[in-house]
Short mmCIF file of C-alpha atoms in Angstrom, two decimals:
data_model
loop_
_atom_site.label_atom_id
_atom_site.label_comp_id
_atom_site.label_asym_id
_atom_site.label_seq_id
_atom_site.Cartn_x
_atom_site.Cartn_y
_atom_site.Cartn_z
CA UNK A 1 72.48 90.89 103.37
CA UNK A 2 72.15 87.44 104.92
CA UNK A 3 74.81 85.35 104.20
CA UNK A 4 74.08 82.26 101.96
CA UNK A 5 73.84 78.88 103.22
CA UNK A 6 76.70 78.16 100.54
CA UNK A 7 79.00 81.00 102.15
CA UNK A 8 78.37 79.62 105.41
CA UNK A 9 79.65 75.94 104.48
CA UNK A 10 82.42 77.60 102.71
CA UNK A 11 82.97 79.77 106.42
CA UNK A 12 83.28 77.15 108.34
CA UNK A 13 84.91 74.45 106.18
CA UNK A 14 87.70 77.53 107.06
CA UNK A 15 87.39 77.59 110.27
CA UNK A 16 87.81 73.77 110.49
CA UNK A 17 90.84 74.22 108.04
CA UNK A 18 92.41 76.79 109.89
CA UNK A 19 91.84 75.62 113.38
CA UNK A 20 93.99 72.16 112.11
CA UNK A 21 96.93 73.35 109.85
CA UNK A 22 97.13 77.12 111.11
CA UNK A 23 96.54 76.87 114.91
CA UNK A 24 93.77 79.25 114.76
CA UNK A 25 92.38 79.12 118.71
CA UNK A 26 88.82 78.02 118.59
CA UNK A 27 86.37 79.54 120.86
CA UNK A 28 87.03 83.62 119.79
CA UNK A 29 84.75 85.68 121.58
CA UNK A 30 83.10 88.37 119.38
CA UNK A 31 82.31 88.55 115.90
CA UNK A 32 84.74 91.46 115.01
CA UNK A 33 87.59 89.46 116.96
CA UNK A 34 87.07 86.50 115.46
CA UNK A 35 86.90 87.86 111.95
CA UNK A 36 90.32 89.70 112.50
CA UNK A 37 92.11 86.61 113.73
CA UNK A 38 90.35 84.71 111.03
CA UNK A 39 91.56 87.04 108.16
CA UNK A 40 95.16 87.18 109.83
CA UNK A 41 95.15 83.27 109.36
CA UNK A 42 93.93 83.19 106.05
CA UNK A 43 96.70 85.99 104.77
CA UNK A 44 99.31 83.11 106.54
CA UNK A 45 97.97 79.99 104.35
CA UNK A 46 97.36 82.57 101.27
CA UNK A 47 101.44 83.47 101.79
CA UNK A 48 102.26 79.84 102.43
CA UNK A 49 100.36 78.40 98.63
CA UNK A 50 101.90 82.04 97.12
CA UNK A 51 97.85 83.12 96.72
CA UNK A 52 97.15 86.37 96.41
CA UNK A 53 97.60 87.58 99.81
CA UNK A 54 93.97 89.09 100.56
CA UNK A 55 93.10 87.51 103.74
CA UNK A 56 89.64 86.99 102.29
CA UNK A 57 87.80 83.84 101.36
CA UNK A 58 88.57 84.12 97.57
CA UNK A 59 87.54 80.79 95.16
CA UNK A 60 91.68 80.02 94.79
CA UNK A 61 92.38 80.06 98.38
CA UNK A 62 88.73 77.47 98.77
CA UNK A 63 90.05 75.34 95.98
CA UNK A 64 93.36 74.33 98.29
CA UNK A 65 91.22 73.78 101.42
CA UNK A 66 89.33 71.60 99.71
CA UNK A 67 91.99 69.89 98.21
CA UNK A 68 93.46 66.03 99.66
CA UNK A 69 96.33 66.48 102.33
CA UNK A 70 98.54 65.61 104.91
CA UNK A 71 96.88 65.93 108.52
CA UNK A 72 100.22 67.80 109.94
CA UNK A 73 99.76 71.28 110.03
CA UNK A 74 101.68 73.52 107.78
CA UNK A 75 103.09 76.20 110.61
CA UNK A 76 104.78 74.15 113.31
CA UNK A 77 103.45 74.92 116.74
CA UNK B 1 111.92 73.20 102.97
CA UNK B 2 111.03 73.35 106.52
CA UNK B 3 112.15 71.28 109.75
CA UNK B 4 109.96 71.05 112.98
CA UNK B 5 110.66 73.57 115.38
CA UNK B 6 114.14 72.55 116.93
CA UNK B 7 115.50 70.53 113.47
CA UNK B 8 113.39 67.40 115.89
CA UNK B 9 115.67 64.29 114.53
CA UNK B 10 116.81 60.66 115.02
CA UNK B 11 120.41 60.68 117.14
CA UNK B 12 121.06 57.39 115.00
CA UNK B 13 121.14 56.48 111.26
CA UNK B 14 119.38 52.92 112.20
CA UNK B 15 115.60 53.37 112.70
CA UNK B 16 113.42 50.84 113.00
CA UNK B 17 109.81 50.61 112.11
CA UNK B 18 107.11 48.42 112.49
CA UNK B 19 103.58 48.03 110.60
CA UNK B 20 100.89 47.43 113.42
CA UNK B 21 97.84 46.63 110.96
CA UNK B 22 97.02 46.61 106.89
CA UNK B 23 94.12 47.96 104.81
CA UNK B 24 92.27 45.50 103.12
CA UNK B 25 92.21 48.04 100.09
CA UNK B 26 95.63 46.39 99.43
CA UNK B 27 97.73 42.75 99.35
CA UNK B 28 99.61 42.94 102.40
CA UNK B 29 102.89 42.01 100.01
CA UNK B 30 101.83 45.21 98.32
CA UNK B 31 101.36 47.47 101.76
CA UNK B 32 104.89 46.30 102.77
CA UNK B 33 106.41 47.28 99.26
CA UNK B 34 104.99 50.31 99.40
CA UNK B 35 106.36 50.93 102.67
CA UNK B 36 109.65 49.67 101.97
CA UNK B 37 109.68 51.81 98.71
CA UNK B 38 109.00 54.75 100.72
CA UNK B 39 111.72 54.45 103.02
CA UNK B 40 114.26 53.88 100.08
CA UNK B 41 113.17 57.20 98.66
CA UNK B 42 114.49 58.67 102.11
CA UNK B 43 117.32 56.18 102.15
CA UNK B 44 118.89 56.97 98.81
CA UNK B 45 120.09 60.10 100.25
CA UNK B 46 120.79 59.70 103.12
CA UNK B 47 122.86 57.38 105.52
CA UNK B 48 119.70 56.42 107.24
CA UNK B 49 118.88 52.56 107.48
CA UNK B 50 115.70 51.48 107.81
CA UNK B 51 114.45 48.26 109.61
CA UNK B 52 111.84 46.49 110.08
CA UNK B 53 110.45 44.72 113.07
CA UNK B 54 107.33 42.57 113.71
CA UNK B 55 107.13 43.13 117.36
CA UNK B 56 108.22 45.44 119.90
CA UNK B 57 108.58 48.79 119.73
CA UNK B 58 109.73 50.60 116.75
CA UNK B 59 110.68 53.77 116.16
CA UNK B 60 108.28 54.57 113.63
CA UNK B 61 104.99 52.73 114.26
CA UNK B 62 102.70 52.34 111.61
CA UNK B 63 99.20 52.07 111.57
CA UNK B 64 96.23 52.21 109.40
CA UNK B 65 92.57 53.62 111.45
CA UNK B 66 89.54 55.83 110.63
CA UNK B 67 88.16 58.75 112.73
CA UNK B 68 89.28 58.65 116.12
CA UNK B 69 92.41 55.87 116.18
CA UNK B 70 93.73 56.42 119.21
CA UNK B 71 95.81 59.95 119.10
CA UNK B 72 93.19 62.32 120.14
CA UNK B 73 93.54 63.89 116.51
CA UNK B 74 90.68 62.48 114.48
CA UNK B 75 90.66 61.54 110.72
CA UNK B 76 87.77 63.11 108.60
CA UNK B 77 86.28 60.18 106.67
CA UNK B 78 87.17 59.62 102.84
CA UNK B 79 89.43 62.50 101.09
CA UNK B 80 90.13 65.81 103.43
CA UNK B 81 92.99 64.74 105.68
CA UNK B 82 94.55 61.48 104.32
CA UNK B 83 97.56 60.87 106.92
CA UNK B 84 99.51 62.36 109.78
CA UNK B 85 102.99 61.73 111.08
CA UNK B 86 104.78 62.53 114.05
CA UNK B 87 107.88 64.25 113.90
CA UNK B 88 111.18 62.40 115.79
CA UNK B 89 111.21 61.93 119.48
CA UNK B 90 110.25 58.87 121.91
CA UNK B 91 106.55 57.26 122.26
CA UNK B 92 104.11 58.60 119.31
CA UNK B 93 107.41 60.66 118.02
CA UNK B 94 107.77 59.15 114.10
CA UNK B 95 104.45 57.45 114.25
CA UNK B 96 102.71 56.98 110.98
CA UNK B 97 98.89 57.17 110.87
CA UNK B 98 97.04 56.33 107.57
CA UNK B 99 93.20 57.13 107.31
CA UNK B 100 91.44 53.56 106.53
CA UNK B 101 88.64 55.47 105.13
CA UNK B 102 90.49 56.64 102.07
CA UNK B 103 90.93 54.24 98.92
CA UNK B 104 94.12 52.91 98.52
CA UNK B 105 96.05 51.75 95.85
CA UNK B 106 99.39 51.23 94.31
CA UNK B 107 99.14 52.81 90.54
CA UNK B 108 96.85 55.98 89.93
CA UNK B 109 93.92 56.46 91.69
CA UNK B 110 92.93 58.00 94.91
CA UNK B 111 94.92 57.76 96.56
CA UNK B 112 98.51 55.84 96.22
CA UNK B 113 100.15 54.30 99.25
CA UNK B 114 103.73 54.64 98.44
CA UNK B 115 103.46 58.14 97.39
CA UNK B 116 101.54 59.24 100.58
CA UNK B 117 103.69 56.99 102.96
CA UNK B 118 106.83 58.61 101.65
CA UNK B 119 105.37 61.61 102.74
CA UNK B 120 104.74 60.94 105.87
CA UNK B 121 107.69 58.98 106.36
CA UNK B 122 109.06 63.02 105.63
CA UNK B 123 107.70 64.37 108.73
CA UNK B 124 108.75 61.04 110.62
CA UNK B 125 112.53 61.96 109.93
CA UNK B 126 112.22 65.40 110.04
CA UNK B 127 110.58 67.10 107.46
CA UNK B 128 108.06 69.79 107.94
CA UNK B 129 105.64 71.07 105.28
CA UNK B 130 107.31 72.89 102.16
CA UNK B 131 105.62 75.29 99.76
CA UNK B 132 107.28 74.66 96.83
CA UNK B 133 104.49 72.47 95.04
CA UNK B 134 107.28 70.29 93.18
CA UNK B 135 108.32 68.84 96.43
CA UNK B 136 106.84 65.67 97.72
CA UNK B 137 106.86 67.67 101.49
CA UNK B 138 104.23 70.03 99.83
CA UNK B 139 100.98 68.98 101.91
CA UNK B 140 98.73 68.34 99.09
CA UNK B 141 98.44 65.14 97.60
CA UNK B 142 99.63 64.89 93.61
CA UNK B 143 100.00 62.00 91.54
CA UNK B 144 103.21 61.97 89.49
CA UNK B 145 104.82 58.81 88.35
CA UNK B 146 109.09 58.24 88.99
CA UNK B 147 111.68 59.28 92.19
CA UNK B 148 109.42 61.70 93.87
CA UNK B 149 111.69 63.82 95.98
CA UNK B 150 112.53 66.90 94.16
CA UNK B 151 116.01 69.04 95.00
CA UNK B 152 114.00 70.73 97.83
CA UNK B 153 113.42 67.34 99.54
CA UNK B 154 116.51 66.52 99.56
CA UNK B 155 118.29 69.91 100.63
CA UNK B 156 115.99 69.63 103.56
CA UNK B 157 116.95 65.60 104.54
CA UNK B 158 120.38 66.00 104.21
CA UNK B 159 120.59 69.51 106.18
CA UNK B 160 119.23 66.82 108.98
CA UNK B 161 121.27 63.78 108.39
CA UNK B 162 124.07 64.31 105.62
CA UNK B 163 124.54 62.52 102.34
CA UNK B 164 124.20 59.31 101.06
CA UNK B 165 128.32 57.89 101.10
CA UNK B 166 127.58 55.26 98.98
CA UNK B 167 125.36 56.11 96.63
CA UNK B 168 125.83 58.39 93.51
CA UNK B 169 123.59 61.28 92.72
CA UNK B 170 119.67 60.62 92.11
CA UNK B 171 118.03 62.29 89.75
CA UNK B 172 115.40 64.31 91.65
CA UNK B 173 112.17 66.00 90.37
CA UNK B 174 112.80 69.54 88.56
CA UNK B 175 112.52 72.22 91.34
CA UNK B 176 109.34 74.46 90.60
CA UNK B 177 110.57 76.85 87.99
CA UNK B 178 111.49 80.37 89.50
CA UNK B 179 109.58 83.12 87.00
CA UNK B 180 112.95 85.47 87.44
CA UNK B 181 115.16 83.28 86.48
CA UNK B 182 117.17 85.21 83.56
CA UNK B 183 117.18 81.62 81.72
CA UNK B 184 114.21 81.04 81.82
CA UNK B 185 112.43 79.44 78.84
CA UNK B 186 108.80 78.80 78.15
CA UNK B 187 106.55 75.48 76.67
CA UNK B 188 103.65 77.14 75.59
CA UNK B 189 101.53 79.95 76.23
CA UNK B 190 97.82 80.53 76.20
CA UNK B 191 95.02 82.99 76.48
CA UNK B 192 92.04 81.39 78.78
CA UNK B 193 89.21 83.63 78.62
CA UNK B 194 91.48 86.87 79.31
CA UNK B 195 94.10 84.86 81.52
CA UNK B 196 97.36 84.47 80.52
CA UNK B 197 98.46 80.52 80.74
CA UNK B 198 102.28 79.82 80.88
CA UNK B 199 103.43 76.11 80.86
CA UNK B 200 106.93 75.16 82.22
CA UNK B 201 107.55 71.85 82.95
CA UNK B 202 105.01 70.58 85.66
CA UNK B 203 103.92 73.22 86.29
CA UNK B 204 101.79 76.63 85.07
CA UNK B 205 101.30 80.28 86.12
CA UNK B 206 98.38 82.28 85.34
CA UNK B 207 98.22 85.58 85.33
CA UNK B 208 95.14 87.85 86.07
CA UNK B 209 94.29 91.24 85.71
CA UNK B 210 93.04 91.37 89.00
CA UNK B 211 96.13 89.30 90.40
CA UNK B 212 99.24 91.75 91.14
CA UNK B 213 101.60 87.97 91.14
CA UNK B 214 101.60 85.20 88.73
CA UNK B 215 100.28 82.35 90.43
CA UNK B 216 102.01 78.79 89.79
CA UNK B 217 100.57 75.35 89.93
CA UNK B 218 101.10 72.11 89.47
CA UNK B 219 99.43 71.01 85.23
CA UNK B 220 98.03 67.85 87.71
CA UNK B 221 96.41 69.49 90.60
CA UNK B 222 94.51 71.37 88.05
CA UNK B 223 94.13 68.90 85.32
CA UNK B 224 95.20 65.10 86.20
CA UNK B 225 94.52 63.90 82.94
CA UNK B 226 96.92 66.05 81.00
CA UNK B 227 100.72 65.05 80.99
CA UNK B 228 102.82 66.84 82.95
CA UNK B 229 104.43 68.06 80.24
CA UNK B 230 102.64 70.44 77.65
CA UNK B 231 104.30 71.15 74.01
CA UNK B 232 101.82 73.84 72.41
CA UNK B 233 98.42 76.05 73.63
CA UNK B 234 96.56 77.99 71.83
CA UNK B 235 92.45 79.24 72.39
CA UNK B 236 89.67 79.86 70.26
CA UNK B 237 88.21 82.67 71.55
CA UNK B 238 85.42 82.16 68.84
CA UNK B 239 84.46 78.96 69.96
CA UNK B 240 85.58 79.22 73.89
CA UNK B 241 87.57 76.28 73.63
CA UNK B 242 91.67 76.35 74.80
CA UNK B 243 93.45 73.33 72.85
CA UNK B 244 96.59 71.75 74.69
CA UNK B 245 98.74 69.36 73.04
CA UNK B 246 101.53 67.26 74.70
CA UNK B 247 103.13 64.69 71.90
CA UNK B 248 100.73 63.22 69.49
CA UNK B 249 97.66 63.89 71.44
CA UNK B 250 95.49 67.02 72.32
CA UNK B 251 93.10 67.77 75.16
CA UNK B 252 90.42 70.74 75.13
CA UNK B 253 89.46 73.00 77.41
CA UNK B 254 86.45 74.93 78.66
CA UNK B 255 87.15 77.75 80.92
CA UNK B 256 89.26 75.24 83.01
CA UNK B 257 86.98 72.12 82.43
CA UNK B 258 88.39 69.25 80.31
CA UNK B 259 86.07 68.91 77.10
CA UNK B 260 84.73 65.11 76.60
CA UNK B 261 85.57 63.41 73.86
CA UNK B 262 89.55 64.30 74.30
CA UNK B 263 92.27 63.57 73.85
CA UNK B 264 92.46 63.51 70.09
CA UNK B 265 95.06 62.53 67.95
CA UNK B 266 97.08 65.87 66.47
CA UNK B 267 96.90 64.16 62.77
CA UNK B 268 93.39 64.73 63.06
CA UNK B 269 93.76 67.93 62.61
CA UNK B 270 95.34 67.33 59.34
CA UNK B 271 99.06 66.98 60.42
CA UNK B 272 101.09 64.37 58.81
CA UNK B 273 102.28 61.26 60.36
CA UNK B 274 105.34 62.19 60.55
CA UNK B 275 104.59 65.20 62.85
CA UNK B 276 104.99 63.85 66.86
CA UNK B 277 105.53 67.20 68.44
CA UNK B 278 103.71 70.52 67.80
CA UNK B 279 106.36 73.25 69.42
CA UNK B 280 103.88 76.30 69.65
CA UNK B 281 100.42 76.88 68.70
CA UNK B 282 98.69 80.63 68.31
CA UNK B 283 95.41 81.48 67.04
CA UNK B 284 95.18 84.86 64.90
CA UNK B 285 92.22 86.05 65.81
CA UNK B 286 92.07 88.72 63.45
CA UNK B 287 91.95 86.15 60.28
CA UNK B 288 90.54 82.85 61.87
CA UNK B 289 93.76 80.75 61.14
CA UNK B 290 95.52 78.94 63.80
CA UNK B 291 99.33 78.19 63.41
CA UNK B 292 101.21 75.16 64.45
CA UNK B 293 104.82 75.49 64.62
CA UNK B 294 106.91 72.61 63.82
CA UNK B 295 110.53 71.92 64.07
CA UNK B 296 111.28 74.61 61.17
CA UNK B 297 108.58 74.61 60.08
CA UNK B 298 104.25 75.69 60.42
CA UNK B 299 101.36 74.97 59.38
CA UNK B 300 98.58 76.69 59.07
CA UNK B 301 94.92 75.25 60.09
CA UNK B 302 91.29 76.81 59.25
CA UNK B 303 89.23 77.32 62.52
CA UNK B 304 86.23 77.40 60.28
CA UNK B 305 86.48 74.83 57.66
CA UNK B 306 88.53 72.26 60.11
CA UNK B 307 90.88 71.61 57.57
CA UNK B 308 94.83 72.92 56.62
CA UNK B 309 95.31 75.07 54.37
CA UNK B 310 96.71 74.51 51.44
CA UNK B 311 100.53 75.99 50.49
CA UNK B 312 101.77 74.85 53.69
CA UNK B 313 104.14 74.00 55.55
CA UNK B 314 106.25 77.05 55.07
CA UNK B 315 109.61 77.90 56.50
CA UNK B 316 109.40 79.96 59.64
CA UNK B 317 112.79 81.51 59.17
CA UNK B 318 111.67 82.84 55.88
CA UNK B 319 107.96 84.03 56.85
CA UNK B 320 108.85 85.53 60.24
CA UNK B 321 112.31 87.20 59.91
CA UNK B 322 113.95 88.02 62.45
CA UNK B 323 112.88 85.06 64.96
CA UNK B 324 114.84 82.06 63.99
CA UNK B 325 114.02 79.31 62.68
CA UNK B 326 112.06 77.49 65.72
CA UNK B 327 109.99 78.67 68.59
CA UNK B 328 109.05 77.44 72.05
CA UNK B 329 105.83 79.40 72.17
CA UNK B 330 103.68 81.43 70.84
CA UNK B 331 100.94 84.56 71.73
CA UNK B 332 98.80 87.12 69.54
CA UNK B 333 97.36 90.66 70.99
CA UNK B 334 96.22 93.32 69.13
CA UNK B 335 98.38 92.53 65.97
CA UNK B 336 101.64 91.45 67.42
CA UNK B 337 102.56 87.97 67.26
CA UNK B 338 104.84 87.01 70.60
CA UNK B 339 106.92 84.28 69.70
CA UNK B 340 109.20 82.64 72.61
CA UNK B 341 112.28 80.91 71.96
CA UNK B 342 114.60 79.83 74.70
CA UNK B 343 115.20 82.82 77.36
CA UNK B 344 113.95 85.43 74.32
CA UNK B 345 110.51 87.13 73.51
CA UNK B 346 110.60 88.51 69.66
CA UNK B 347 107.50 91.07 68.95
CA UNK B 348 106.48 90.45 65.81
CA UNK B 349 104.30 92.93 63.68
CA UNK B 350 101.83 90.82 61.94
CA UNK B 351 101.27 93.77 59.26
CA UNK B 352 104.67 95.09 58.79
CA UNK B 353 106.04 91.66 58.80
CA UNK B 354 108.87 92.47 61.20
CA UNK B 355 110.57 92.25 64.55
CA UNK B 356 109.40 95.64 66.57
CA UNK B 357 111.26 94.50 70.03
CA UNK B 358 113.06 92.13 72.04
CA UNK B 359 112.43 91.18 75.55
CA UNK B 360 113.17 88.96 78.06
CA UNK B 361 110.95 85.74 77.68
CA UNK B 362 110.15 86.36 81.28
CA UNK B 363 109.20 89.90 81.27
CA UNK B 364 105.50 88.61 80.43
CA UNK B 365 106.44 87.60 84.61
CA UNK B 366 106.49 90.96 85.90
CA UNK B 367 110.63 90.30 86.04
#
């Protein structure tokens, strides 16, 4: 089905997330690609909080993105 | 803890920093204490001196700006990203960035200086991000009140630069409490709407049928209105409501929302005066009656009427034999009453009026 306006914020309020504190490269080319690397990244910041390790967009793992933080990213480059 | 790639550190004890600009949220007196204060946090464990300069260059440059401030790494606007810090080295290395479009303030509200500050002032010495959410290197902001670094913190400063020589031992912030520990004791349990709540110190776990690991939080980042410290839990299941008390006041619940109208005094409920604690809490679902444990003692309060019933309180040594005479916290499924006391879980049969098993408190865990 189409994906909701509402999923899409919540898509790319990840993105932006991930790109900062998990040095997820921007500029993937291909959906499937960019999916993959996007789910490996989430599964990282899911360990990190001790989520549940899904590598899916789940409401726990939005609440902490959403959450006030510290600009420095969480895995050192 | 965590260190930058390379344990990045100062090569001397003496570091210098220097405040470039202030918000105008803030006195400046009060900017410079909370800087100051932030540095001692670091300082009291340390050998490292801090000091400050008014022109030149410092070590540790400090700066508040909004959006792009001159780094090439934006801010966001108000909340999001609050500060960044750059870990040791020459030039921007140690540099302290504060986002001027955030609110700040020096007691409660979003978001306080000092607490943020001594933060960053983490990653300026050394400090990467830690996931234990009881340390104040844990990237998301929580208010809490007192020393802020917990054991963590300081494990990971002095693995950098050694320990304080002349000062005595600080009394850091409980570690978050590890759900295998053998020792492990309990402040209250809950049901929430077919979640299982746990309360330990500053922290909760919840545990979910569709979750295969407890999941533990900080009581603020959920709820910043309840202490940090929760006595007794129980829920209505009748009425959807969760009731939390902490001292002489109680806060409701529903589904995770704080109810208006809370906190309430506990002697509302019908409690004596004399009552400032309730230990453990558990609604028996089966007859309506919600029991408050009490010292040695419980009570026993009518969901329906709102009122105490009569007879009480009664002994719980003498009413529940076989658990002791006080309890921690308390549980009911299916006719067992679970009560917890210290590192022990008694299974109490509600109709036979005995003890069927003892566990480990923590094997509600998975441990």
């Amino acid at each position: 089905k189409p994906i909701s306006s509402e999923e899409k914020d919540d898509v790319l309020l990840a993105e932006r997330y991930l790109r900062r504190y998990y040095g997820m490269p921007a500029g993937l080319q291909g959906e499937r690609k960019t999916s993959d690397v996007m789910s490996k990244k989430i599964r990282e910041m899911q360990e990190f909080f001790k989520l549940e390790v899904t590598g899916k967009l789940d409401d726990d793992t939005l609440e902490i993105m959403e959450m006030a933080r510290c600009g420095v990213p969480d895995v050192a480059e | 803890y965590n260190h930058f790639p390379r344990d990045l550190k100062w090569k001397t004890t003496d570091v210098t920093f220097r405040i470039l600009n202030y918000t105008p949220d803030l006195k400046k007196a009060d900017v410079d204490r909370a800087v100051r204060n932030a540095f001692n946090v670091w300082s009291r464990v340390t050998p490292l001196k801090f000091k400050k300069l008014y022109e030149g260059n410092a070590d540790i440059m400090i700066s508040f700006g909004a959006r792009e401030h001159g780094d090439f790494n934006p801010f966001d606007g108000p909340e999001g990203l609050l500060a960044h810090a750059y870990p040791p080295g020459n030039g921007i290395g140690g540099d302290t960035h504060f986002d001027e479009d955030e609110t700040w303030t020096k007691d409660f509200h979003a978001f306080n200086l000092f607490l943020v500050a001594a933060h960053e002032f983490g990653h300026a010495l050394g400090m990467a991000h830690s996931s234990d959410p009881g340390s104040l290197m844990y990237p998301v902001y929580t208010y809490g009140k007192g020393y802020p670094l917990a054991e963590d913190d300081i494990k990971g400063i002095q693995s950098l630069y050694g320990e304080n020589p002349n000062h005595g031992k600080v009394n850091p912030k409980p570690d978050a409490p590890s759900k295998c520990d053998p020792e492990l004791s309990f402040d209250a349990v809950t049901e929430l709407r077919g979640e299982t709540i746990i309360f330990k110190d500053r922290f909760y776990w919840r545990l979910h049928a569709q979750m295969p690991e407890p999941e533990q939080n900080l009581i603020k980042n959920t709820w910043p209105e309840i202490p940090n410290k929760v006595d007794a839990a129980y829920e209505n299941p009748e009425k959807d409501f969760v009731i939390i008390f902490s001292g002489i006041k109680m806060w409701a619940l529903n589904g995770y929302n704080l109810v208006d109208g809370y906190p309430k005094y506990i002697h509302k409920l019908g409690l004596p005066k004399t009552v400032r604690k309730i230990d453990a809490a558990v609604n028996i679902r089966d007859t309506g009656k919600t029991l408050l444990f009490v010292d040695e003692e419980y009570w026993s309060y009518d969901e329906q009427t709102g009122t105490m019933d009569s007879g009480y309180p009664r002994s719980i040594e003498e009413n529940f034999p076989g658990i002791g005479d006080e309890v921690d916290a308390a549980a009911y499924h299916y006719g067992y009453l679970y009560f917890y006391h210290d590192h022990l879980q008694f299974e109490y049969s509600f109709a036979s009026r005995k003890v069927m098993r003892i566990m480990r408190a923590n094997s509600i865990l998975g441990c």
